[in-house]
């Protein structure tokens, strides 16, 4: 097992009706800005529940944060924060709203010229403006981690940021919110969380027995509840297990003491930046090719995953590892998720070359658990995903 530190300061309030406890988590004298997305919360009743729970607080609101939170729109919100002297933010939404609020948390206290530098210059946020979240879409794990991914249309970029100052102070996880989520987003959530686990697991063995079983148990739970959730998002027990699995997949726990990959995400973000493809779907496009391309380096863990998560018992290590990739692709397909770039766009020619150039320019010269995947390797993997 590798050495590690582990600290996660986010308080979780999980379960039915927890939104009404919101007010107890925010300082009474706070000037609160409630931030949300395109308006789904006004149709499903979450907005009303939140506003009721904030009764007695001084509250302003900022709606319209789009999926893949857009820098230009967030800069409008930053203006409000500064002009109104906001002291506390509440993100009500999925990963996009929460990530947008994390950017604002950093940008509100940032003293440099342009907050975009936080993303391009990898500036870690040690202290941010405090914020809580009401999660409306299980998927990213952003509700209990300190990372954020921001998109800028103008330059077709999608970049990550983070730092210990960006953990939510608290997050409210009421699985009842799942019932209004459209099928496409349910499938995205399952796929994203499943891939988060794989990014922290599908590397090489380091005798981290417990972490491996944490990871496998999250994947097994997702596989078990996926058909129930897709069939009936109002199934509370399934929704609760789905939601907790997504949070646990990326709150730092399972990655402690083990190598991590994250190359699938790095390549996937480029596909969202270029084509606007949903985050989870970009992962389903890249992941199979990434595992095929790096098959030798990953085959031991692929075989372990095949045996323990998919119950494959017959065959050689290589055979089981190959079948494990096929099972993963079939799982994505069972959710209605396509796994080839050409399923999403006709303009895929040249994508691999473009990503290679971008990674080279950014100095991203070694990705993956061994930090050895070069931009030339990335080009080949993306090409295999067409
Ligand atoms: O905008 P509204 O109207 O709210 O609708 C949203 C949006 O259209 C809708 N939705 C959310 N909750 C709903 C609902 N519709 C009905 N009922 C509900 N209860 O779902 C749509 C998608 O929402 P979004 O927040 O974009 O989805 P998701 O949670 O998948 O977030 C994706 C973003 O998170 C980033 C991704 O890159 C992407 O930008 N990620 C963040 C991570 C992190 N911070 O740790 C890790 C991930 O790997 C990922 O990169
Ligand atoms: Zn993801």
mmCIF file of N, CA and C in Angstrom, residues 11 13 20-28 53 57 170:
data_model
loop_
_atom_site.group_PDB
_atom_site.id
_atom_site.type_symbol
_atom_site.label_atom_id
_atom_site.label_comp_id
_atom_site.label_asym_id
_atom_site.label_seq_id
_atom_site.Cartn_x
_atom_site.Cartn_y
_atom_site.Cartn_z
ATOM 1 N N UNK A 11 -19.460 17.934 5.836
ATOM 2 C CA UNK A 11 -20.492 17.260 6.633
ATOM 3 C C UNK A 11 -21.621 16.832 5.703
ATOM 4 N N UNK A 13 -25.500 15.460 5.264
ATOM 5 C CA UNK A 13 -26.824 15.208 5.849
ATOM 6 C C UNK A 13 -27.586 14.377 4.831
ATOM 7 N N UNK A 20 -34.950 20.341 4.878
ATOM 8 C CA UNK A 20 -35.524 21.279 5.860
ATOM 9 C C UNK A 20 -34.537 21.632 6.981
ATOM 10 N N UNK A 21 -33.444 20.875 7.102
ATOM 11 C CA UNK A 21 -32.437 21.178 8.129
ATOM 12 C C UNK A 21 -31.355 22.154 7.673
ATOM 13 N N UNK A 22 -31.486 22.591 6.449
ATOM 14 C CA UNK A 22 -30.522 23.492 5.810
ATOM 15 C C UNK A 22 -30.135 24.688 6.683
ATOM 16 N N UNK A 23 -31.143 25.341 7.222
ATOM 17 C CA UNK A 23 -30.922 26.585 7.971
ATOM 18 C C UNK A 23 -29.982 26.416 9.151
ATOM 19 N N UNK A 24 -29.953 25.226 9.729
ATOM 20 C CA UNK A 24 -29.105 24.992 10.908
ATOM 21 C C UNK A 24 -27.620 24.968 10.565
ATOM 22 N N UNK A 25 -27.313 24.797 9.296
ATOM 23 C CA UNK A 25 -25.907 24.645 8.891
ATOM 24 C C UNK A 25 -25.265 25.969 8.478
ATOM 25 N N UNK A 26 -26.077 27.002 8.318
ATOM 26 C CA UNK A 26 -25.565 28.284 7.803
ATOM 27 C C UNK A 26 -25.576 29.321 8.920
ATOM 28 N N UNK A 27 -24.490 30.103 9.075
ATOM 29 C CA UNK A 27 -24.490 31.124 10.122
ATOM 30 C C UNK A 27 -25.674 32.080 9.965
ATOM 31 N N UNK A 28 -26.308 32.405 11.082
ATOM 32 C CA UNK A 28 -27.554 33.200 11.063
ATOM 33 C C UNK A 28 -27.392 34.574 10.409
ATOM 34 N N UNK A 53 -36.645 26.542 3.761
ATOM 35 C CA UNK A 53 -35.640 26.238 4.793
ATOM 36 C C UNK A 53 -34.742 27.439 5.081
ATOM 37 N N UNK A 57 -33.296 34.154 6.605
ATOM 38 C CA UNK A 57 -31.961 34.567 6.133
ATOM 39 C C UNK A 57 -32.100 35.675 5.091
ATOM 40 N N UNK A 170 -21.031 21.764 3.990
ATOM 41 C CA UNK A 170 -21.985 20.669 4.185
ATOM 42 C C UNK A 170 -22.642 20.344 2.852
#
